[in-house]
XYZ file of C-alpha atoms in Angstrom:
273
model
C -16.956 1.208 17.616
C -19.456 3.265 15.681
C -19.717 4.392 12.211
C -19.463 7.858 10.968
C -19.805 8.097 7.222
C -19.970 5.762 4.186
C -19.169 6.490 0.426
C -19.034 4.406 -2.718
C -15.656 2.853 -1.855
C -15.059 3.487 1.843
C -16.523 3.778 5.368
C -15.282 5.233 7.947
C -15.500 4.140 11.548
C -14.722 5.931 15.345
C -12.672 3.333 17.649
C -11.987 5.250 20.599
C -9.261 7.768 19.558
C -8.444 5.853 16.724
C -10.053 6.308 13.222
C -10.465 3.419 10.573
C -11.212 3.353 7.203
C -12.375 0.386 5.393
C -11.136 0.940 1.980
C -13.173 -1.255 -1.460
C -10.924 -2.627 -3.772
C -13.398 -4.672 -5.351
C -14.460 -8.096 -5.644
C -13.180 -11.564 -7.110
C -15.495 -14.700 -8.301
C -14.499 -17.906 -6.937
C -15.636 -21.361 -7.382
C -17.326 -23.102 -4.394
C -15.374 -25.947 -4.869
C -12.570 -23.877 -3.125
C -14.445 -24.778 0.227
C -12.814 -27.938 1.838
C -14.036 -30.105 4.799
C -12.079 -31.358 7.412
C -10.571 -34.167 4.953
C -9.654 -31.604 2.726
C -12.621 -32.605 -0.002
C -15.028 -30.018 -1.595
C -18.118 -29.893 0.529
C -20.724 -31.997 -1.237
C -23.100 -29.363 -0.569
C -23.742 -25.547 0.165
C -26.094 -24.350 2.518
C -28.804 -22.242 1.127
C -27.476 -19.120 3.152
C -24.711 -18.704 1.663
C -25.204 -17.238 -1.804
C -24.084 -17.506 -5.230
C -23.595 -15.387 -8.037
C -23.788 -17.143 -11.389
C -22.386 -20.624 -10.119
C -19.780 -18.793 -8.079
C -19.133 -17.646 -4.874
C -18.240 -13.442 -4.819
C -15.834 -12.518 -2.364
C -15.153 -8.392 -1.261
C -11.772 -7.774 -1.296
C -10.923 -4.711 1.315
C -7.772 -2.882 3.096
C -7.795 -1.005 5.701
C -6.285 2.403 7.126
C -5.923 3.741 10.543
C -4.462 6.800 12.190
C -4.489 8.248 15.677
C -4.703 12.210 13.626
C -0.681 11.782 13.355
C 0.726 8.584 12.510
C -1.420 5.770 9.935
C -1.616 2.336 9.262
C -2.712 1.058 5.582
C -3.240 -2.768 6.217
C -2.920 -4.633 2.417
C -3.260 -2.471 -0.554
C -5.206 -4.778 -2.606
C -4.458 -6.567 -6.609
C -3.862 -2.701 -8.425
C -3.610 -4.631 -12.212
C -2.159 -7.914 -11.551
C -5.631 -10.026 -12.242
C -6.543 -7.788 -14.983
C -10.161 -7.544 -13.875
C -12.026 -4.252 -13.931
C -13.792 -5.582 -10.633
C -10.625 -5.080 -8.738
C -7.920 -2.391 -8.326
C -9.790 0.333 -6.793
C -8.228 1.227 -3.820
C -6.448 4.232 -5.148
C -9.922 5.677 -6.055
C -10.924 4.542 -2.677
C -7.636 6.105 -1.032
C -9.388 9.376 -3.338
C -12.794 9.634 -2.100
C -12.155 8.775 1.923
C -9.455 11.950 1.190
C -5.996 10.190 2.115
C -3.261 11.279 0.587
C -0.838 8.489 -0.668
C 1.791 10.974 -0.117
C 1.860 10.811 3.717
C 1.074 6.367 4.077
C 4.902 5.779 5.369
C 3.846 2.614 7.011
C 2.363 -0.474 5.219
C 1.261 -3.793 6.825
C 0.474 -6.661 4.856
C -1.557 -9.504 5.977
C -0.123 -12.118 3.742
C 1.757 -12.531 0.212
C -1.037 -12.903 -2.355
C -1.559 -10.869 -4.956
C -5.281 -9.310 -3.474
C -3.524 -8.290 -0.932
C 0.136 -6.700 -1.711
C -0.065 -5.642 -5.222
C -1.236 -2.474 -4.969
C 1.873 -1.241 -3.486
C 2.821 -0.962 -7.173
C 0.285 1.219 -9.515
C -1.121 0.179 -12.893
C 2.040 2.264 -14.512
C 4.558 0.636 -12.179
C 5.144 4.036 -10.273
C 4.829 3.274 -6.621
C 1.531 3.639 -4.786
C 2.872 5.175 -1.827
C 6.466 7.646 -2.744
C 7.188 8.334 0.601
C 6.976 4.345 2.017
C 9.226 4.034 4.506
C 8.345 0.228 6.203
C 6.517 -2.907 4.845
C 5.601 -5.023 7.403
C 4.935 -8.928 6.785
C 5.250 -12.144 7.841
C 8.566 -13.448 7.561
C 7.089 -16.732 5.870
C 6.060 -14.443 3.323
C 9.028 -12.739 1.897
C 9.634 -14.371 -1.266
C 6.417 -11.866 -2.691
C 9.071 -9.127 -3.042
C 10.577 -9.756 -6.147
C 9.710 -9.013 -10.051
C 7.263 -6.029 -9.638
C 7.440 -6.064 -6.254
C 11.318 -5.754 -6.027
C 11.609 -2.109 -5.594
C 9.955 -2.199 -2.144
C 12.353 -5.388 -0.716
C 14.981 -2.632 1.128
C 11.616 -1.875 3.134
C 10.088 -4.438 4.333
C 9.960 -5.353 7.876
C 9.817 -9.370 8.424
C 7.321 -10.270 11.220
C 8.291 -13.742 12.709
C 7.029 -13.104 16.394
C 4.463 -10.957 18.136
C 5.422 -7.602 17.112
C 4.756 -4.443 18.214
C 4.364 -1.873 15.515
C 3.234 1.351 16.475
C 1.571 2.716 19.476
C -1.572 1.070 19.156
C -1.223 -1.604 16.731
C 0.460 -4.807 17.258
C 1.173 -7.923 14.485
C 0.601 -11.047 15.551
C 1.796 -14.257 13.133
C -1.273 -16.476 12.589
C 0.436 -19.097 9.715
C -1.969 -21.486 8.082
C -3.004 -19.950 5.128
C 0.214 -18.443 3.754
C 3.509 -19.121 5.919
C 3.878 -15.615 6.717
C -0.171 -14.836 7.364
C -0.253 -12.379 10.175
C -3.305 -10.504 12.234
C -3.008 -6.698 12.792
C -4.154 -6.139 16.459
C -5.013 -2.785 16.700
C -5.979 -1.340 20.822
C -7.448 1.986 21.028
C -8.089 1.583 24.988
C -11.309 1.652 23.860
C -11.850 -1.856 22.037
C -9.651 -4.018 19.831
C -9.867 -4.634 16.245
C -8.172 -7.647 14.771
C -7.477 -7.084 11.175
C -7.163 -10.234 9.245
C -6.557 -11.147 5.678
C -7.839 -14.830 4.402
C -8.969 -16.269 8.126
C -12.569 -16.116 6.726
C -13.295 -16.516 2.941
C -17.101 -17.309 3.035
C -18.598 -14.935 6.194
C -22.053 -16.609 5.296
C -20.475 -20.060 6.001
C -17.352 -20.213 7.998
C -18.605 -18.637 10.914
C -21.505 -20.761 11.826
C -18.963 -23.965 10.156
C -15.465 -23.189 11.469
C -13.770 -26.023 10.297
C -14.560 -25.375 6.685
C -11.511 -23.986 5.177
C -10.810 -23.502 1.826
C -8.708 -24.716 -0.874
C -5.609 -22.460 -1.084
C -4.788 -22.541 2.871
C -1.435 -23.424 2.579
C -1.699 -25.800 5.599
C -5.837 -26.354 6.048
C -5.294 -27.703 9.624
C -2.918 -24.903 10.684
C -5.161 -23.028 8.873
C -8.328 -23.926 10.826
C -6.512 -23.925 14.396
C -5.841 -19.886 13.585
C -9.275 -19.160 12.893
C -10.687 -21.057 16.284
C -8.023 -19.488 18.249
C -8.906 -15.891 16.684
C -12.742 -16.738 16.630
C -12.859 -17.500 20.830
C -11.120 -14.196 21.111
C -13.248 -12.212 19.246
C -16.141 -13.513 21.214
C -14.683 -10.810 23.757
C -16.847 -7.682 24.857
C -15.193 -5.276 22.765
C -13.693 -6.968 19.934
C -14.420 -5.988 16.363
C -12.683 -8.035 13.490
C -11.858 -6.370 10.017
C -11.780 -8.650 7.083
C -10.112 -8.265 4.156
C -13.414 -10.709 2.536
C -15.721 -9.644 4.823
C -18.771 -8.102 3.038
C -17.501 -4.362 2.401
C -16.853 -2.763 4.276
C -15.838 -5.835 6.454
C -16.052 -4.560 9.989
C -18.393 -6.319 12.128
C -18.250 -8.033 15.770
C -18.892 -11.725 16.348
C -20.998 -13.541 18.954
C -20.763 -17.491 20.082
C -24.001 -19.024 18.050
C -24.872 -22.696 18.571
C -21.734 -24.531 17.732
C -20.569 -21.785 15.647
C -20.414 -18.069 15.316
C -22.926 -15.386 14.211
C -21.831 -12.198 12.491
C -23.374 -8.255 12.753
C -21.884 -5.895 10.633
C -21.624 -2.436 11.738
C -22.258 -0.957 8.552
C -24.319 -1.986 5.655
C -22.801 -3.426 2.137
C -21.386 -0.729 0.637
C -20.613 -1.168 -3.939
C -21.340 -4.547 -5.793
C-alpha cells in the first residue's frame, strides 16, 4: 500500500487496484478519564507518550472512500452539525478537495451508530449528503440510529448481522463490543487487506502497546477488548493495513507485534490539526 498524494483534508493511497481515500472530518476533545482498565476504572495514570492537549485527549475523526475506477465505498460520513463544533463536519469539503462527487456515492457503510460516524449522511441544511444513496450498510445492533434526522435514509439501510459480503472486494464483518451493531469493513484488493474500523482504537498512542485499555463508552468493555485482540493478531499479517476512523489523520498505517503489545507506522504523515 503506498501513498500517492496528500491535501489539507485527504490522502490518497494505491492498494493494488483499489484506490482509498482517507477523508478529515475533524477532530473531537475528550477527557482521559474516558480510558478504563480492565476493572472498568479510569487509569490512575497516563503514560508520557501519549499526549494531551489542554487537559484533554484530541482524537481525529476520519471516513474513508474506496473505488475499483467503477463502483465506491464511503465508510462513515462523519458528525456534519450534530456537535455543533467548528472542529468537526468537514467531510463535504474533504469529499471537495480529493474531487468526489457526492452525486455518484450510491453505497454507504457505516461502522457503528454514533453520531461521528453517521451524521453526515444528512447536511448542515438537512438536504441529504449523498441524492443518489441507494444502500446503507450497518450493523444490525445498530439500527435504532435511523430515526429523527436520520429517518429519511431508514428504507436504505442494509442490516449487517453476519459476515457479509458487500461488493467485490469489500466484505463487513460484525465486531460488537463497542456499539451492538460495530462492524469492520474488510476490504481485499488481491494485493493486501485493509480492515476499516470505527472505535476499536480511541488512543493509537496507548491502546496499541496496552490492549486491554478500553475506554469508557464501549458498550460492553470486555466484548469490547476481545474485538480489538482478535483484530490486532490479524493485522499482525504481512500485508495488512488497518484504517481508523481515530487514527491520527489520515489513519492508515500497518501494525507490528511489539513487546506485549503492538507498535504502529503510519504510511502517511499527520495531515490538518
Amino acid at each position: 500500500m503506498r501513498l500517492i498524494s496528500t491535501g489539507r483534508h485527504h490522502a490518497t493511497f494505491e492498494l493494488g487496484d483499489l484506490q482509498v481515500i482517507s477523508l478529515r472530518d475533524g477532530y473531537i476533545d475528550m477527557p482521559p478519564t474516558r480510558l478504563r482498565d480492565e476493572e472498568g476504572r479510569p487509569l490512575p495514570q497516563l503514560p508520557t507518550a501519549v499526549p494531551l492537549v489542554g487537559d484533554n485527549l484530541r482524537l481525529s475523526v476520519n471516513a474513508f472512500y474506496v473505488t475499483d475506477g467503477t463502483r465506491s465505498l464511503l465508510i462513515d460520513t462523519g458528525a456534519s452539525n450534530v456537535w455543533h463544533d467548528p472542529t468537526m463536519g468537514l467531510i463535504y469539503d474533504a469529499l471537495d478537495e480529493a474531487r468526489i462527487d457526492r452525486a455518484q456515492i450510491t453505497d454507504v457503510a457505516i461502522t457503528h451508530r454514533h453520531e461521528d460516524h453517521v451524521s453526515g449522511l444528512i447536511m448542515p441544511d438537512g438536504a441529504e449528503a449523498f441524492p443518489e444513496l441507494e444502500r446503507v450498510w450497518i450493523g444490525a445492533g445498530d439500527l435504532s440510529v435511523f430515526t429523527g434526522r436520520l429517518e429519511p435514509i431508514r428504507d436504505r439501510v442494509v442490516p449487517v448481522s453476519e459476515k457479509v459480503a458487500i461488493n467485490d472486494w469489500t466484505t463487513a464483518v460484525p465486531t460488537p463490543g463497542h456499539t451492538p451493531g460495530h462492524t469492520v469493513f474488510d476490504v481485499d484488493s488481491g494485493a493486501g487487506h485493509l480492515l476499516v474500523w470505527g472505535d476499536t482504537v480511541h488512543v493509537p498512542t496507548l491502546q496499541f502497546d496496552q490492549p486491554n485499555v478500553s475506554w469508557e463508552l464501549d458498550g460492553n468493555q470486555s466484548q469490547a477488548r476481545t474485538a480489538r485482540a482478535a483484530l490486532l493478531e490479524i493485522l499482525a499479517h504481512p500485508n495488512h493495513f488497518v484504517a481508523g476512523a481515530h487514527l491520527d489523520s489520515p489513519g492508515i498505517a500497518r501494525i507490528s507485534p511489539s513487546g506485549t503489545g503492538y507498535a504502529l507506522e503510519y504510511l502517511a504523515p499527520p495531515i490538518g490539526v
